[in-house]
Tab-separated table of C-alpha atoms in Angstrom:
chain	number	residue	atom	x	y	z
A	576	MET	CA	99.751	119.723	87.386
A	577	ASN	CA	103.150	121.303	86.223
A	578	ASN	CA	104.020	124.916	86.793
A	579	GLY	CA	103.833	125.920	83.176
A	580	VAL	CA	100.244	124.777	82.956
A	581	VAL	CA	99.400	126.526	86.283
A	582	GLN	CA	101.019	129.739	85.087
A	583	ASP	CA	99.154	129.782	81.834
A	584	ARG	CA	95.854	129.238	83.864
A	585	LEU	CA	96.703	131.948	86.250
A	586	LEU	CA	97.682	134.432	83.558
A	587	ARG	CA	94.455	133.661	81.693
A	588	THR	CA	92.538	134.305	84.959
A	589	LEU	CA	94.528	137.507	85.565
A	590	SER	CA	93.704	138.692	82.045
A	591	LEU	CA	90.077	138.702	82.934
A	592	VAL	CA	90.564	141.808	85.070
A	593	PRO	CA	90.340	145.043	83.061
A	594	LYS	CA	93.481	147.127	83.262
A	595	ASP	CA	91.530	150.389	83.768
A	596	SER	CA	88.681	149.226	86.065
A	597	ARG	CA	87.886	146.160	88.037
A	598	LEU	CA	86.329	142.776	87.679
A	599	ASP	CA	82.866	142.837	89.266
A	600	PRO	CA	80.579	139.952	90.026
A	601	GLN	CA	77.390	139.646	87.999
A	602	TRP	CA	74.370	138.318	89.920
A	603	GLU	CA	72.994	135.117	88.364
A	604	PRO	CA	70.567	133.152	90.455
A	605	ARG	CA	70.893	130.122	88.163
A	606	ALA	CA	74.654	129.853	88.726
A	607	ARG	CA	75.829	127.464	91.307
A	608	LEU	CA	77.431	130.073	93.405
A	609	GLY	CA	74.661	132.762	92.697
A	610	PHE	CA	77.088	134.868	90.646
A	611	THR	CA	79.548	134.923	87.769
A	612	TYR	CA	82.254	137.009	86.409
A	613	ARG	CA	82.028	138.884	82.952
A	614	GLY	CA	84.049	136.946	80.323
A	615	ALA	CA	84.617	133.861	82.502
A	616	GLU	CA	81.907	131.591	80.813
A	617	ALA	CA	84.508	129.140	79.512
A	618	PHE	CA	86.436	128.980	82.881
A	619	ASP	CA	86.083	126.162	85.272
A	620	GLU	CA	84.131	127.730	88.147
A	621	ASN	CA	85.986	125.977	90.970
A	622	HIS	CA	89.429	126.862	89.463
A	623	LEU	CA	88.344	130.533	88.855
A	624	ILE	CA	87.500	131.352	92.426
A	625	GLU	CA	90.495	129.517	93.716
A	626	ASP	CA	92.851	131.287	91.323
A	627	LEU	CA	91.284	134.758	91.985
A	628	ASP	CA	91.807	134.217	95.696
A	629	ASN	CA	95.377	132.869	95.181
A	630	LEU	CA	96.200	135.888	92.995
A	631	ALA	CA	94.940	138.327	95.490
A	632	ASP	CA	96.601	136.642	98.405
A	633	SER	CA	99.855	136.846	96.521
A	634	GLY	CA	99.586	140.500	95.603
A	635	TYR	CA	98.621	140.326	91.868
A	636	LEU	CA	95.149	141.405	92.571
A	637	GLU	CA	93.267	143.657	95.055
A	638	ARG	CA	90.350	142.042	96.637
A	639	ILE	CA	87.254	144.426	97.121
A	640	PHE	CA	84.285	143.202	99.251
A	641	VAL	CA	80.981	143.407	97.392
A	642	GLU	CA	78.457	141.204	99.350
A	643	ARG	CA	77.943	138.366	101.749
A	644	LEU	CA	75.518	135.711	100.554
A	645	MET	CA	73.534	133.523	102.882
A	646	ILE	CA	73.961	129.837	102.256
A	647	CYS	CA	71.709	126.832	103.327
A	648	PRO	CA	73.989	124.385	105.425
A	649	THR	CA	71.868	121.584	104.290
A	650	CYS	CA	72.149	121.789	100.486
A	651	ARG	CA	74.558	124.674	100.008
A	652	SER	CA	71.949	126.598	98.068
A	653	HIS	CA	72.142	130.433	97.912
A	654	SER	CA	68.497	130.557	97.052
A	655	VAL	CA	67.142	131.559	100.372
A	656	ASN	CA	63.975	133.576	101.495
A	657	VAL	CA	64.397	135.758	104.604
A	658	HIS	CA	61.129	136.696	106.160
A	659	GLU	CA	59.340	137.647	109.323
A	660	ALA	CA	57.520	134.923	111.174
A	661	CYS	CA	55.096	134.507	114.001
A	662	VAL	CA	56.590	134.155	117.521
A	663	THR	CA	54.032	131.449	118.316
A	664	CYS	CA	53.580	129.167	115.342
A	665	ASN	CA	56.388	130.346	112.956
A	666	SER	CA	53.969	131.149	110.116
A	667	SER	CA	54.948	133.990	107.805
A	668	ASN	CA	51.145	134.763	107.340
A	669	LEU	CA	51.316	138.055	109.173
A	670	GLN	CA	49.600	141.489	108.752
A	671	THR	CA	50.355	144.747	110.292
A	672	ILE	CA	47.722	146.310	112.465
A	673	THR	CA	47.249	149.645	114.333
A	674	SER	CA	46.680	149.389	118.141
A	675	TYR	CA	45.429	151.814	120.613
A	676	PHE	CA	46.124	152.254	124.317
A	677	HIS	CA	43.411	153.652	126.546
A	678	PHE	CA	45.231	155.629	129.288
A	679	ARG	CA	42.208	155.416	131.784
A	680	CYS	CA	41.810	151.571	132.051
A	681	GLY	CA	45.126	150.498	130.506
A	682	TYR	CA	43.529	148.516	127.694
A	683	ILE	CA	45.666	147.883	124.632
A	684	GLY	CA	44.153	146.406	121.518
A	685	PRO	CA	43.842	146.494	117.790
A	686	GLU	CA	41.929	149.270	116.243
A	687	SER	CA	39.229	146.828	115.054
A	688	ALA	CA	38.478	146.015	118.758
A	689	PHE	CA	37.381	149.603	119.539
A	690	GLY	CA	33.691	150.350	118.698
A	691	LYS	CA	32.716	153.343	116.613
A	692	ASP	CA	31.107	156.127	118.398
A	693	PRO	CA	29.813	159.540	117.167
A	694	ASN	CA	32.364	161.235	119.436
A	695	GLY	CA	35.319	158.951	118.748
A	696	LEU	CA	36.038	155.357	119.647
A	697	ARG	CA	34.512	153.160	122.392
A	698	CYS	CA	36.884	151.069	124.617
A	699	PRO	CA	35.959	147.440	124.612
A	700	LYS	CA	37.208	146.982	128.243
A	701	CYS	CA	35.666	149.786	130.100
A	702	ASN	CA	33.086	151.110	127.530
A	703	GLY	CA	34.437	154.620	127.801
A	704	VAL	CA	34.555	156.928	124.833
A	705	LEU	CA	38.033	157.891	123.546
A	706	THR	CA	37.654	161.385	122.216
A	707	ASP	CA	41.174	163.110	122.179
A	708	ARG	CA	44.034	161.188	120.867
A	709	GLY	CA	47.146	162.124	122.751
A	710	THR	CA	45.173	162.904	126.065
A	711	LYS	CA	42.623	160.064	126.182
A	712	PHE	CA	44.337	157.434	124.189
A	713	ASP	CA	47.208	156.955	121.745
A	714	SER	CA	48.809	154.326	119.587
A	715	PRO	CA	51.781	152.609	121.105
A	716	GLY	CA	52.857	151.626	117.555
A	717	ASP	CA	51.958	149.057	114.948
A	718	TYR	CA	51.433	145.380	115.954
A	719	PHE	CA	51.617	142.127	113.934
A	720	GLU	CA	48.725	139.739	113.831
A	721	CYS	CA	49.178	136.192	112.750
A	722	LYS	CA	46.532	135.073	110.309
A	723	SER	CA	47.343	131.459	110.994
A	724	CYS	CA	46.996	131.409	114.877
A	725	ALA	CA	45.613	134.835	115.654
A	726	SER	CA	48.543	135.740	117.892
A	727	MET	CA	49.488	139.465	118.369
A	728	PHE	CA	52.953	140.802	118.959
A	729	GLN	CA	55.047	143.850	118.401
A	730	GLN	CA	58.191	142.237	117.120
A	731	PRO	CA	58.116	139.177	114.743
A	732	GLN	CA	61.024	136.729	114.679
A	733	MET	CA	63.188	136.402	111.658
A	734	ALA	CA	63.201	133.153	109.653
A	735	VAL	CA	64.946	131.766	106.581
A	736	ARG	CA	63.440	129.369	104.206
A	737	CYS	CA	65.702	127.488	101.793
A	738	LEU	CA	64.122	127.482	98.312
A	739	GLY	CA	66.438	124.704	97.208
A	740	CYS	CA	65.574	121.996	99.827
A	741	GLY	CA	62.762	123.601	101.833
A	742	ALA	CA	64.610	123.628	105.128
A	743	LEU	CA	63.420	126.322	107.604
A	744	PHE	CA	65.823	128.130	109.919
A	745	ILE	CA	64.374	130.109	112.901
A	746	GLY	CA	65.424	131.244	116.288
A	747	SER	CA	68.615	129.565	117.449
A	748	GLY	CA	68.577	127.647	114.107
A	749	LEU	CA	69.580	130.807	112.231
A	750	GLU	CA	73.142	130.384	113.933
A	751	GLY	CA	73.656	127.380	111.632
A	752	LEU	CA	73.560	129.318	108.345
A	753	LEU	CA	76.536	129.567	106.268
A	754	TYR	CA	77.830	132.605	104.402
A	755	ARG	CA	79.886	133.219	101.230
A	756	ASP	CA	81.704	136.551	100.704
A	757	VAL	CA	81.714	137.855	97.099
A	758	TYR	CA	84.493	140.086	95.836
A	759	ALA	CA	85.427	142.266	92.938
A	760	TYR	CA	89.090	142.334	91.939
A	761	ARG	CA	91.379	145.053	90.718
A	762	LEU	CA	94.910	144.720	89.227
A	763	THR	CA	97.735	145.656	91.354
A	764	LEU	CA	101.031	147.047	89.911
A	765	ARG	CA	102.553	143.527	90.337
A	766	GLY	CA	99.539	142.092	88.437
A	767	GLU	CA	100.003	144.586	85.499
A	768	THR	CA	103.759	143.797	85.462
A	769	ALA	CA	102.909	140.033	85.385
A	770	LEU	CA	100.594	140.496	82.495
A	771	ASN	CA	103.060	142.587	80.561
A	772	ASP	CA	105.792	139.981	81.263
A	773	ARG	CA	103.529	137.078	80.874
A	774	ALA	CA	105.140	135.581	83.953
A	775	ILE	CA	103.754	134.642	87.347
A	776	ALA	CA	105.875	133.413	90.225
A	777	VAL	CA	103.801	130.152	90.663
A	778	GLY	CA	106.002	128.902	93.503
A	779	GLU	CA	104.792	131.826	95.599
A	780	LEU	CA	101.152	130.891	95.224
A	781	ALA	CA	99.620	128.749	97.887
A	782	GLN	CA	97.931	125.968	95.712
A	783	LYS	CA	95.008	124.428	97.437
């Protein structure tokens, strides 16, 4: 591609950026990258991102970090679901439950395991009556119960399901996820001058 064509394309890309504000990404789940830029509907998507990056690297634009998108390494989809999962069976079918700790016998269990008593709760381990919360018993915090395998735990593990190809990433598999940084752009003084002069030093741009 000759320099004149490249310069025209870069100037057209540069002109997308408002002189008195900035070019912000517009979130669009149906877009291939998960976002678009206002006014860029007729632009080639691959050239647009490449040109914006080149213009920023060469001082015509200021690059402003906006967001980091998680990307599936299998199909490159940005449509992923981050969720909590069971530490035993990896199911996301979890519910939060309140637990109690009986100081005297050391029993810890879900609230539902303690029987009802006119004076309070009855411990399922020692059959003692729990009357005063804070002195006889207390809650060590909420637990999670897996409704798929009945496991109980305090901290679930994080998991990611790709809604594009169905791949599940969990535990050490999360390290394989990819990321895409999304930026807004603002004209620099050099960029404003280039628009006014309708000239860009194409030779200084590192064409990919």
